[in-house]
Amino acid sequence: MITFNQERCMFHIQNKFYSYVMTIEENNILSTNYYGASIRNPSHIRDYPRIDRSFSPNMHDSEDRLFSLDTLPQEYSSFGSGDFREPAFVFRLKNGSFISDFRYKSHTIFSGKKTLKDLPQTNGKEEDCETLEIVIEDVLAQLEIILSYTTFENYAVLVKSSKVINHGLDNVKIEKMMSMSLDLPNTNYDLIHLHGTWARETQLAREAIQPGIKQIDSKRGASSHQQNPFFAIVDPYTNENQGDVYGFSLVYSGNFIAQIQNDSYNQLRLNFGINPFQFTWNLAKGKIFQTPEVVMVYSESGLNGMSQQYHSFYRNHLLRGKYSNSERPILINNWEATYFDYDESLLLQIVDKASILGIELFVLDDGWFGTRNSDTESLGDWFVNKNKFPNGIRSFSEKVKSENMKFGIWVEPEMISKKSELYSEHPDWCIQVEGRGNSLGRGQYVLDYSRSEVIDYIEGLLTTVFTESQVSYVKWDMNRHITEAFSGQYTNEQQGEVYHRYILGLYNLLDRLVSKFPSILFEGCSGGGGRFDPGMLYYMPQTWTSDNTDPVSRLNIQYGTSLVYPIITMGAHVSSSPNHQVGRETSLEMRGNTAMAGNLGYELNVLDITENEQNQIAEQIRFYKKHRTLIQFGDFYRILSPFEGNDCSWMFVSKDKNEALIFYYKILNQASEPLKILKLYGLSSEKNYYFEGEEISIGGDELMKGGMYLPTNLNGDYTSYVRYLSIEKNK
């Protein structure tokens, strides 16, 4: 899959989906030649034309005015020697200089993929993938950068990362180092990215790329609700099912940046990696700095084609452990049912009713520990609240299990309440600047996870909790972003490392816990989707998609999230009506049909519902269990976007194309509404399909090309429709 043409000094990374071509230009500069649909044998026709551009400087002491770094598409660019575009890296040397001069030195090609130290990462066996490592060096500074490229035989995926090695005697300060840099030869593209805020995550934005720089980033210490660490570059005509797409997804959970620069010659430069804002890393002699991975996907078949590549690749080459490819349980969480106001007796009543309905897992949410009766106290005091559980958590969990349900628990271990025993004993364990005020968020501070003693202490407490309570599931929350980013553990020269060291500490703790408790299903959460990223999915194979459980809001949130993240990673719950976040009243059917397009759960008080509602929930659960494999592991197709109209639709198709589920949602009812035809996707043109309960078979070709009329009997606002079809008659 990876070849090097020595005569033409050309690297060709290739499989049946795409080609990625680089050349070693004069002066040993590494240049990007082509990235796109697979081609058999690259020729000279895509060699970058030589042209004299005014005010574009030439290489050191060169009289050749036709060669300039200012215009050449480069693979990993620096600043200061003629290229005035955004660089991939900035290093400050001992003499204060920021000037670098990296040239090609060597390369290796090998089967498989190396392990990254201390970071989440994709994985691949020798038979799955091949890796190219290119070494570029700055001889004067005695620095080497190793650029890594891994391609997988059965995916349109290229995984990039970079690392720098200091072979010199002097310390080097890394001011910026991107995981990936890519130059594309024109800018006739649109940009797609996912923005939002708490309870309104992953809102899809699409815009034409204009001259200048577009920046997507987070400075919050987490990947954030505000911007997801993903973006895509698409042709203007691209839609869900046709057109070229270049997708970029960063396997990292902290501050990040994506830079999209349209230069003066309508060339596009893309940089993606750790945010350089308030970042400096001190690289001593012999030390290495490794960047996170970027997972790139190329699709010729639109956004659905890109998404299906990400979904399958992340399921099989990112998620780990017992639950990476296992069906996820249907759960009930007591949060919106009780908030902090509960005791063991009330919860056991909920457990008893949930078990009768067919729910498989009970999750004990916030309030079970310390003296916790509000969100301003006891974080850090991870021992049971005896007022609520007089016999302890183990006793309660055993009672849950006696109802044929698994037991799960909520924790928020990265935070510490100002009102807590832990804060009284260790106020110095907060991230803070001594002598300055420390910003409160929800009555809490952030623990300094850059410190090993903090990590060790929290690991000990959680190990006790998880062991004593015999949990099968842990919801790991994080409800505050980092302010006053400073650590008393480090010197003033190292304070630019704190954000990244926090994330490395978090990853270290998670790695220890998931290794110690391989049978626990961990779900990540940060006030919902505030840290929904591939870095967290490496340790926790699902994420609470949003604190907003309103089904209408969730259409947008789940639609946007599905652009890059597999359905099996998305937690989705049925809650009460009126909804607690937006006050909207919706039918139980609408709530269920939306939540079933994810990992189904419930968050309403089952003690307060009517007998009819109990029957509806039991039927939803039976339906979901019957089709759970199809939903969690089938191919997902978006059909109608809630960002573009009054409707939303998506469908799931089995790998063998023998069955499918169609979901359709109408948001607002309209008088005298025109008839609508829905064209399906992903079926087999050669197979005939039966709709559930019907006797007539319909060709897959007709369903995809001719389509089907949407039902005309969906009365009222916020209605939905689900149909199951298969190649065999079903009732």
XYZ file of C-alpha atoms in Angstrom:
731
model
C 0.000 0.000 0.000
C 3.020 2.296 0.364
C 5.715 2.613 -2.289
C 8.705 4.862 -2.911
C 9.796 5.651 -6.467
C 13.476 6.425 -6.027
C 13.912 7.804 -9.533
C 11.148 10.358 -9.091
C 11.695 10.736 -5.320
C 7.975 10.055 -4.856
C 6.000 8.434 -2.037
C 2.658 6.891 -2.976
C 0.276 5.834 -0.181
C -2.568 3.959 -1.818
C -5.439 1.560 -1.435
C -8.666 1.031 -3.379
C -10.213 4.144 -1.794
C -7.616 6.912 -2.099
C -4.077 7.977 -3.034
C -1.777 10.271 -1.105
C 1.344 11.382 -2.980
C 4.404 13.266 -1.738
C 7.627 14.208 -3.504
C 11.085 15.212 -2.340
C 11.769 18.458 -4.176
C 15.061 20.235 -4.800
C 16.906 21.110 -1.626
C 15.269 18.024 -0.053
C 12.031 19.844 0.739
C 9.076 17.483 1.291
C 6.094 18.500 -0.829
C 2.471 17.335 -1.066
C 1.657 16.323 -4.630
C -1.837 14.806 -4.554
C -4.577 13.636 -2.193
C -7.827 12.224 -3.512
C -9.394 9.313 -5.360
C -7.153 6.308 -5.908
C -4.880 6.459 -8.952
C -2.698 3.619 -10.245
C 0.578 5.284 -11.088
C 1.164 8.993 -10.410
C 3.026 10.782 -13.185
C 4.738 14.147 -13.528
C 1.482 15.820 -14.586
C 0.751 16.889 -10.981
C 4.258 18.215 -10.305
C 3.907 21.716 -8.900
C 4.573 24.311 -11.663
C 7.596 26.569 -11.194
C 6.700 30.238 -11.499
C 8.238 33.512 -10.406
C 5.969 35.130 -7.819
C 6.797 38.666 -6.775
C 7.477 39.061 -3.051
C 7.848 35.290 -2.625
C 11.454 34.824 -1.425
C 13.638 32.046 -2.737
C 15.653 29.425 -0.855
C 18.797 30.444 1.057
C 21.338 32.147 -1.258
C 19.591 30.684 -4.312
C 19.337 32.607 -7.575
C 16.448 30.388 -8.692
C 13.441 32.705 -8.603
C 11.095 29.906 -9.682
C 11.310 28.000 -6.389
C 9.804 29.482 -3.245
C 8.545 28.006 0.004
C 5.928 30.744 -0.004
C 3.948 28.968 -2.736
C 5.097 25.336 -2.754
C 2.549 22.846 -1.312
C 4.504 21.526 1.658
C 4.007 18.502 3.838
C 5.149 20.012 7.144
C 6.017 23.677 6.917
C 8.012 26.133 9.017
C 7.939 29.933 9.208
C 10.693 32.451 8.689
C 12.578 31.253 5.614
C 10.241 32.429 2.917
C 6.901 30.810 3.737
C 4.531 33.411 5.209
C 1.581 31.066 5.662
C 0.604 29.470 8.976
C 3.365 26.998 9.905
C 2.967 23.446 11.152
C 5.420 24.083 13.979
C 7.342 26.816 15.788
C 10.479 26.012 17.799
C 12.384 28.578 19.866
C 16.090 27.823 20.106
C 18.481 28.773 22.901
C 19.657 31.926 21.079
C 16.039 33.118 20.815
C 15.701 32.313 17.122
C 12.467 30.839 15.776
C 14.004 29.985 12.386
C 14.060 26.332 11.342
C 15.274 24.568 8.221
C 14.034 20.995 8.009
C 14.992 18.841 5.029
C 14.282 15.228 4.115
C 16.778 12.824 5.681
C 15.414 9.266 5.427
C 12.336 7.089 5.543
C 11.149 3.609 6.523
C 8.127 1.576 5.431
C 6.856 -1.295 7.574
C 3.793 -3.447 8.196
C 1.594 -2.626 11.146
C 1.558 0.429 13.346
C 3.714 1.543 16.256
C 2.316 2.348 19.679
C 2.182 5.983 20.773
C 3.439 6.650 24.282
C 0.963 8.115 26.813
C -1.713 9.025 24.250
C -4.953 7.471 22.972
C -4.500 6.025 19.507
C -5.911 3.927 16.733
C -4.636 0.382 16.385
C -3.852 -2.032 13.594
C -2.223 -5.409 13.127
C 0.518 -6.111 10.606
C -1.964 -7.671 8.220
C -4.307 -4.644 8.498
C -2.097 -1.694 7.763
C 1.237 -0.265 6.669
C 3.151 2.704 8.038
C 5.510 5.203 6.462
C 7.842 7.206 8.679
C 9.673 10.129 7.108
C 12.524 11.787 8.986
C 13.190 15.454 8.306
C 16.048 17.189 10.111
C 17.398 20.597 10.979
C 21.146 19.977 10.963
C 22.096 23.233 12.684
C 19.557 22.862 15.516
C 20.171 19.100 15.779
C 16.450 18.381 15.702
C 14.617 15.596 13.926
C 10.907 15.446 13.146
C 9.404 12.050 12.358
C 6.235 12.246 10.290
C 4.096 9.123 10.594
C 1.502 7.927 8.050
C -0.520 4.734 8.538
C -2.912 3.437 5.899
C -5.386 0.582 6.320
C -6.220 -1.902 3.584
C -9.995 -1.858 4.074
C -10.583 1.795 4.952
C -10.360 5.167 3.244
C -8.314 6.218 6.270
C -4.902 7.819 6.655
C -3.671 8.300 10.224
C -1.095 11.064 10.673
C 0.991 12.179 13.623
C 4.378 13.779 14.240
C 7.082 13.791 16.888
C 10.253 15.782 17.423
C 13.534 14.535 18.927
C 16.139 16.860 20.397
C 19.635 15.547 19.583
C 21.338 18.781 20.635
C 22.842 19.909 23.913
C 20.455 22.803 24.493
C 16.816 22.898 25.521
C 14.332 23.755 22.780
C 10.970 25.376 23.446
C 8.117 24.033 21.345
C 5.712 26.926 20.790
C 3.537 25.072 18.281
C 3.516 21.572 16.828
C 0.675 20.293 14.707
C -0.307 16.668 14.348
C -1.079 17.235 10.690
C -0.461 19.797 8.002
C -1.839 19.538 4.472
C -1.629 21.835 1.465
C -4.299 21.469 -1.230
C -3.837 23.186 -4.605
C -7.116 25.119 -4.747
C -9.759 26.523 -2.428
C -13.006 25.941 -4.279
C -14.329 24.124 -1.223
C -16.829 24.427 1.579
C -15.933 23.943 5.222
C -18.114 21.825 7.527
C -17.641 21.898 11.283
C -19.605 21.159 14.464
C -20.208 24.020 16.900
C -22.536 24.656 19.834
C -22.728 25.109 23.575
C -24.059 23.210 26.582
C -27.342 21.434 25.705
C -26.914 22.446 22.040
C -23.872 20.471 20.942
C -22.671 19.421 17.451
C -24.678 21.930 15.441
C -23.694 21.501 11.810
C -22.272 24.566 10.062
C -21.351 24.742 6.379
C -19.720 27.749 4.767
C -17.737 28.627 1.670
C -14.038 29.012 2.350
C -13.076 32.663 1.966
C -9.643 34.324 1.646
C -7.829 34.495 4.964
C -7.806 32.168 7.948
C -10.726 30.355 9.544
C -9.907 29.021 13.005
C -11.790 26.361 14.960
C -10.466 25.814 18.458
C -10.882 25.266 22.180
C -8.980 27.032 24.960
C -11.122 25.517 27.732
C -8.901 22.606 28.761
C -11.334 20.199 27.068
C -12.378 19.603 23.487
C -15.576 21.480 24.501
C -19.258 21.881 23.656
C -18.333 24.963 21.614
C -16.303 23.234 18.889
C -15.808 19.536 18.253
C -12.273 18.472 17.170
C -13.480 17.578 13.684
C -13.881 19.350 10.379
C -14.428 18.427 6.745
C -13.485 20.047 3.447
C -16.042 19.351 0.712
C -16.749 20.326 -2.872
C -19.572 22.887 -3.162
C -21.893 20.325 -4.793
C -21.239 17.636 -2.196
C -24.237 16.312 -0.280
C -24.910 13.275 1.889
C -24.559 10.800 -0.955
C -22.306 12.260 -3.612
C -19.252 14.472 -3.953
C -15.708 14.637 -2.621
C -15.138 14.904 1.123
C -11.945 15.247 3.163
C -12.603 14.560 6.839
C -10.229 15.315 9.744
C -10.724 14.036 13.304
C -8.262 14.665 16.159
C -7.701 11.912 18.741
C -7.299 14.330 21.640
C -9.447 15.663 24.490
C -7.807 18.976 25.414
C -7.157 22.371 23.838
C -7.013 22.005 20.056
C -6.882 24.129 16.947
C -7.826 23.650 13.313
C -6.586 26.328 10.919
C -8.013 26.598 7.413
C -6.034 29.139 5.401
C -6.898 30.344 1.915
C -3.721 32.037 0.681
C -3.230 34.770 -1.898
C -2.973 32.220 -4.719
C -6.146 30.344 -3.751
C -4.242 27.461 -2.258
C -5.507 25.820 0.913
C -3.417 25.052 3.976
C -4.846 22.930 6.786
C -3.229 22.612 10.235
C -4.692 20.489 13.034
C -3.373 19.679 16.493
C -2.806 20.905 20.043
C -3.731 24.574 20.438
C -0.555 26.707 20.648
C -2.376 29.311 22.756
C -0.623 29.442 26.171
C 1.321 26.329 25.154
C 5.085 25.937 25.487
C 6.840 22.606 25.886
C 10.432 22.417 27.104
C 12.280 19.777 25.130
C 15.537 18.803 26.802
C 18.455 16.945 25.260
C 17.479 13.451 24.132
C 13.771 13.999 24.807
C 10.833 13.379 22.469
C 7.541 15.209 22.099
C 4.727 13.244 20.452
C 1.617 14.863 18.980
C -1.846 13.232 18.991
C -3.110 11.439 15.904
C -5.341 12.882 13.221
C -7.603 10.412 11.425
C -8.165 11.554 7.841
C -10.922 10.094 5.658
C -11.433 10.648 1.944
C -14.830 9.901 0.414
C -16.039 10.074 -3.174
C -19.596 9.265 -2.069
C -20.510 12.280 0.025
C -20.859 12.777 3.739
C -22.535 9.433 4.350
C -19.552 7.734 2.757
C -17.193 9.620 5.068
C -19.314 8.916 8.147
C -19.549 5.201 7.457
C -15.764 5.032 7.198
C -15.353 6.816 10.538
C -18.045 4.690 12.193
C -16.580 1.364 11.139
C -12.962 2.411 11.653
C -13.517 3.803 15.138
C -15.566 0.752 16.181
C -12.865 -1.638 15.012
C -9.623 0.321 15.428
C -10.197 2.825 18.275
C -12.698 1.424 20.789
C -11.151 -1.189 23.048
C -12.077 -3.866 25.515
C -15.125 -5.973 26.189
C -17.634 -3.407 24.934
C -15.869 -2.293 21.752
C -18.054 -4.588 19.653
C -20.650 -5.706 22.193
C -24.286 -4.689 22.400
C -24.892 -1.949 24.929
C -27.479 -2.406 27.694
C -30.715 -0.434 28.016
C -30.378 1.657 31.165
C -32.399 3.831 33.478
C -30.737 6.783 35.197
C -32.375 8.350 38.255
C -31.113 11.921 37.674
C -34.131 13.635 36.114
C -36.455 11.418 38.153
C -35.083 12.440 41.557
C -32.157 14.858 41.206
C -30.541 14.932 44.710
C -33.771 14.179 46.550
C -33.772 10.420 47.086
C -32.968 7.595 49.451
C -32.444 3.867 49.030
C -36.117 3.040 49.494
C -37.272 5.340 46.685
C -34.584 4.106 44.306
C -35.483 0.459 44.924
C -39.067 1.225 43.915
C -37.732 2.664 40.644
C -35.509 -0.385 40.175
C -38.424 -2.757 40.715
C -40.628 -1.006 38.140
C -37.748 -0.665 35.633
C -37.000 -4.372 35.861
C -40.619 -5.226 35.050
C -40.418 -2.984 31.966
C -37.380 -4.901 30.690
C -34.639 -2.343 31.471
C -31.249 -3.996 31.986
C -29.110 -1.524 33.960
C -29.773 0.907 36.798
C -27.442 3.912 37.036
C -27.129 5.694 40.370
C -26.458 9.315 39.477
C -25.177 12.312 41.462
C -25.758 12.598 45.215
C -24.725 9.186 46.588
C -21.477 10.312 48.286
C -20.160 12.575 51.059
C -22.833 15.017 52.208
C -23.891 15.724 48.644
C -27.359 17.284 48.441
C -26.559 20.018 45.915
C -24.048 20.629 43.156
C -21.880 22.825 45.421
C -20.510 20.232 47.845
C -18.603 16.975 48.424
C -16.883 16.424 45.064
C -13.689 14.627 46.023
C -15.276 12.844 48.998
C -15.844 9.538 47.246
C -17.337 7.595 50.130
C -20.984 6.653 50.585
C -23.594 9.006 51.999
C -24.900 6.909 54.906
C -27.992 9.084 55.272
C -29.144 7.841 51.858
C -27.589 4.376 51.964
C -27.403 3.266 55.595
C -26.213 -0.216 54.583
C -23.663 1.018 52.043
C -23.415 0.889 48.254
C -22.552 -2.818 48.124
C -25.825 -3.712 49.829
C -27.775 -1.460 47.477
C -26.048 -2.815 44.357
C -26.816 -6.387 45.444
C -30.487 -5.486 45.749
C -30.395 -4.017 42.232
C -28.820 -7.188 40.897
C -31.433 -9.307 42.624
C -33.912 -7.650 40.238
C -31.964 -9.064 37.257
C -30.447 -5.668 36.522
C -26.835 -4.546 36.346
C -25.635 -1.708 38.541
C -23.915 1.504 37.456
C -22.712 4.635 39.209
C -21.947 8.314 38.459
C -18.662 10.019 39.388
C -17.040 13.391 38.689
C -13.468 12.708 39.831
C -11.653 15.561 38.066
C -13.350 18.147 40.269
C -13.237 19.176 43.911
C -15.923 21.120 45.774
C -14.878 24.088 47.871
C -17.152 22.565 50.495
C -15.534 19.127 50.870
C -13.234 17.220 53.182
C -10.687 16.835 50.396
C -10.465 20.590 49.846
C -10.034 21.168 53.567
C -7.112 18.756 53.582
C -5.544 19.604 50.206
C -6.485 23.077 48.920
C -3.134 23.028 47.101
C -4.383 20.216 44.865
C -6.461 22.649 42.790
C -5.300 24.180 39.554
C -4.663 27.747 40.712
C -2.251 30.671 40.849
C -1.180 31.227 44.421
C -2.162 34.673 45.668
C -4.858 35.193 43.061
C -8.533 34.437 43.330
C -9.686 31.117 41.908
C -12.794 31.131 39.726
C -15.620 28.944 40.959
C -17.726 26.914 38.572
C -20.812 25.248 40.101
C -19.126 25.659 43.507
C -16.126 23.612 42.433
C -12.512 23.784 41.325
C -10.459 21.596 38.998
C -8.069 19.080 40.513
C -4.506 19.302 39.249
C -4.250 16.118 37.209
C -0.744 17.082 36.132
C 0.386 15.939 39.610
C 1.042 12.242 40.162
C 0.011 12.297 43.830
C -3.440 13.570 42.846
C -3.812 10.838 40.232
C -2.706 8.170 42.713
C -5.143 9.397 45.385
C -8.146 9.496 43.053
C -7.265 6.079 41.633
C -7.274 4.643 45.152
C -10.670 6.112 46.020
C -12.306 5.005 42.765
C -10.823 1.541 42.994
C -12.507 1.149 46.381
C -15.839 2.476 45.093
C -15.872 0.323 41.953
C -14.841 -2.786 43.845
C -17.240 -2.419 46.768
C -20.211 -1.494 44.604
C -19.456 -4.214 42.036
C -20.370 -1.849 39.222
C -20.907 -2.871 35.615
C -21.095 0.716 34.331
C -19.509 4.038 35.268
C -20.674 7.451 34.059
C -17.605 9.731 34.262
C -18.659 13.376 34.285
C -16.693 16.633 33.988
C -18.765 19.769 34.563
C -16.248 22.585 34.625
C -13.580 23.896 32.275
C -10.107 24.942 33.369
C -9.417 28.479 34.570
C -6.276 29.931 36.219
C -4.215 27.260 34.434
C -1.192 27.057 36.711
C 0.391 24.283 38.753
C 2.555 24.642 41.840
C 4.201 21.388 40.797
C 6.177 23.048 38.010
C 8.637 25.875 37.438
C 7.692 29.127 35.778
C 9.343 27.829 32.579
C 6.948 24.853 32.557
C 3.608 26.592 33.072
C 2.896 26.453 29.331
C 2.787 22.680 29.712
C -0.037 22.561 32.269
C -3.002 22.142 29.896
C -1.351 19.251 28.070
C 0.014 17.662 31.246
C -3.517 17.732 32.693
C -4.771 15.711 29.723
C -1.822 13.319 29.933
C -2.610 12.807 33.632
C -6.256 12.128 32.839
C -5.283 9.613 30.162
C -2.887 7.942 32.604
C -5.604 7.556 35.225
C -8.143 6.255 32.725
C -5.649 3.757 31.350
C -5.019 2.409 34.848
C -8.723 2.106 35.645
C -9.875 0.490 32.414
C -6.992 -1.973 32.714
C -7.910 -2.736 36.331
C -11.651 -3.025 35.569
C -11.940 -4.502 32.059
C -15.565 -5.593 32.605
C -16.882 -2.096 33.385
C -18.612 -0.145 30.632
C -17.341 3.430 31.014
C -19.393 6.285 29.580
C -17.774 9.689 29.202
C -19.669 12.875 29.941
C -18.860 16.555 30.231
C -22.167 18.228 30.919
C -23.289 16.112 27.984
C -21.161 16.331 24.846
C -18.497 18.744 26.106
C -15.779 16.150 25.650
C -17.182 13.914 22.929
C -13.981 13.124 21.057
C -11.954 10.112 19.865
C -9.456 10.570 22.694
C -12.090 9.818 25.328
C -13.646 7.046 23.241
C -10.316 5.204 23.385
C -10.906 4.706 27.126
C -14.703 5.015 27.310
C -16.530 3.447 24.350
C -19.603 5.645 24.649
C -20.424 9.243 25.588
C -23.479 11.021 26.958
C -24.342 12.986 23.832
C -26.070 15.928 25.518
C -27.747 16.894 28.774
C -30.593 18.049 26.548
C -33.004 15.116 26.249
C -35.713 16.974 24.314
C -36.293 14.804 21.206
C -36.629 17.757 18.828
C -33.332 19.244 20.003
C -31.784 15.787 19.912
C -32.532 15.394 16.186
C -29.978 18.108 15.429
C -27.531 16.978 18.097
C -27.554 13.312 17.082
C -27.531 14.163 13.376
C -24.435 16.349 13.808
C -22.689 13.882 16.105
C -23.227 11.065 13.603
C -21.125 12.926 11.071
C -18.023 11.404 12.647
C -18.948 9.278 15.685
C -20.517 5.780 15.550
C -24.099 5.355 16.709
C -22.927 2.842 19.327
C -20.989 5.636 21.059
C -24.048 7.901 21.541
C -26.050 7.748 24.771
C -29.698 8.738 24.143
C -32.449 8.791 26.789
C -36.210 9.065 26.984
C -37.079 11.698 29.600
C -40.274 13.220 30.927
C -42.605 15.684 29.235
C -42.588 18.674 29.492
C -38.857 18.407 28.923
C -36.669 19.679 31.777
C -34.273 21.582 29.493
C -36.578 23.355 27.027
C -40.083 22.868 28.484
C -41.430 21.284 25.299
C -44.217 18.711 25.433
C -43.771 15.722 23.144
C -45.310 12.290 22.841
C -43.685 9.244 24.370
C -43.560 7.806 20.854
C -41.500 10.756 19.560
C -39.156 10.574 22.554
C -38.679 6.841 22.131
C -38.138 6.934 18.382
C -35.433 9.585 18.775
C -33.637 7.834 21.629
C -33.729 4.502 19.799
C -31.378 5.998 17.194
C -28.583 5.661 19.758
C -27.871 3.657 22.920
C -31.359 3.624 24.414
C -31.898 4.664 28.009
C -34.576 6.184 30.246
C -34.356 9.141 32.620
C -37.936 9.725 33.702
C -39.657 8.683 36.905
C -41.300 5.370 36.057
C -43.280 5.589 39.318
C -45.260 8.564 37.993
C -46.269 7.265 34.560
C -49.648 5.878 33.524
C -50.371 2.252 32.713
C -50.605 3.166 29.027
C -47.177 4.789 29.192
C -45.787 1.716 30.940
C -47.058 -0.421 28.091
C -45.547 1.922 25.519
C -42.148 1.835 27.231
C -42.229 -1.952 27.480
C -42.999 -2.119 23.759
C -40.190 0.320 22.924
C -37.788 -1.841 24.894
C -38.946 -5.028 23.149
C -38.587 -3.338 19.766
C -35.124 -2.000 20.566
C -33.877 -5.352 21.858
C -35.118 -7.005 18.677
C -33.258 -4.510 16.460
C -30.387 -3.507 18.753
C -27.720 -5.250 16.673
C -28.919 -3.520 13.514
C -28.941 -0.078 15.176
C -25.627 -0.378 16.994
C -23.640 -2.143 14.249
C -25.467 -1.519 10.978
C -24.525 1.010 8.291
C -26.052 4.393 9.105
C -27.439 6.702 6.399
C -28.640 10.254 6.955
C -31.475 11.067 4.525
C -33.160 14.349 5.553
C -31.382 16.973 7.632
C -33.165 18.810 10.460
C -30.733 21.680 9.799
C -32.293 22.180 6.364
C -36.019 21.834 6.887
C -38.987 20.657 8.877
C -38.149 16.976 8.563
C -35.454 14.570 9.657
C -34.833 11.036 8.485
C -32.139 8.400 8.782
C -31.898 4.660 8.392
C -29.876 1.632 9.413
C -28.954 -1.169 7.012
C -27.438 -4.521 7.973
C -24.040 -5.455 6.544
C -25.586 -8.185 4.399
C -28.318 -5.740 3.234
C -31.019 -8.179 4.327
C -32.787 -5.810 6.720
C -33.192 -2.123 7.430
C -34.851 0.330 9.804
C -36.231 3.658 8.591
C -36.789 6.560 11.014
C -38.727 9.656 9.946
C -39.530 12.669 12.129
C -41.777 15.648 11.383
C -41.184 18.657 13.594
C -44.146 21.005 12.970
C -47.434 20.088 11.360
C -48.618 22.142 8.396
C -52.022 22.665 6.842
C -52.520 21.297 3.326
C -48.994 19.965 3.333
C -47.601 18.687 0.000
C -46.965 14.982 -0.359
C -43.371 13.927 0.164
C -41.351 11.059 -1.281
C -38.497 9.536 0.706
C -35.751 7.758 -1.239
C -33.935 5.077 0.725
C -30.239 4.229 0.634
C -27.931 1.289 1.180
C -30.299 -1.497 0.105
C -29.516 -4.127 -2.491
C -30.910 -3.391 -5.942
C -31.188 -7.127 -6.572
C -33.190 -7.981 -3.447
C -36.881 -7.591 -2.661
C -37.997 -6.305 0.739
C -41.108 -6.760 2.865
C -42.281 -4.008 5.188
C -43.108 -5.432 8.599
C -46.629 -6.831 8.638
C -47.173 -6.444 4.873
C -47.487 -9.190 2.274
C -46.136 -7.350 -0.765
C -42.411 -7.345 -1.562
C -40.781 -4.286 -3.117
C -37.501 -4.160 -5.006
C -34.583 -2.431 -3.364
C -33.950 -0.624 -6.645
C -37.452 0.881 -6.570
C -37.133 1.947 -2.927
C -33.837 3.711 -3.661
C -34.603 5.188 -7.082
C -38.358 5.744 -6.943
C -38.737 6.116 -3.219
C -41.832 5.851 -1.054
C -44.518 8.304 -0.011
C -44.251 9.435 3.571
C -47.322 8.743 5.719
C -50.112 11.304 5.569
C -51.597 10.468 8.968
C -48.944 12.064 11.210
C -51.158 14.597 12.958
C -49.892 17.314 15.262
C -46.433 18.623 15.965
C -43.429 16.448 16.835
C -44.483 13.199 15.218
C -42.443 10.248 14.036
C -42.606 7.073 12.028
C -40.469 3.903 12.119
C -40.615 1.055 9.617
C -38.713 -2.223 9.579
C -38.119 -4.067 6.327
C -36.350 -7.303 5.479
C -36.000 -9.778 2.640
C -38.196 -12.217 4.564
C -41.822 -11.806 5.593
C -42.116 -10.710 9.198
C -44.995 -9.985 11.486
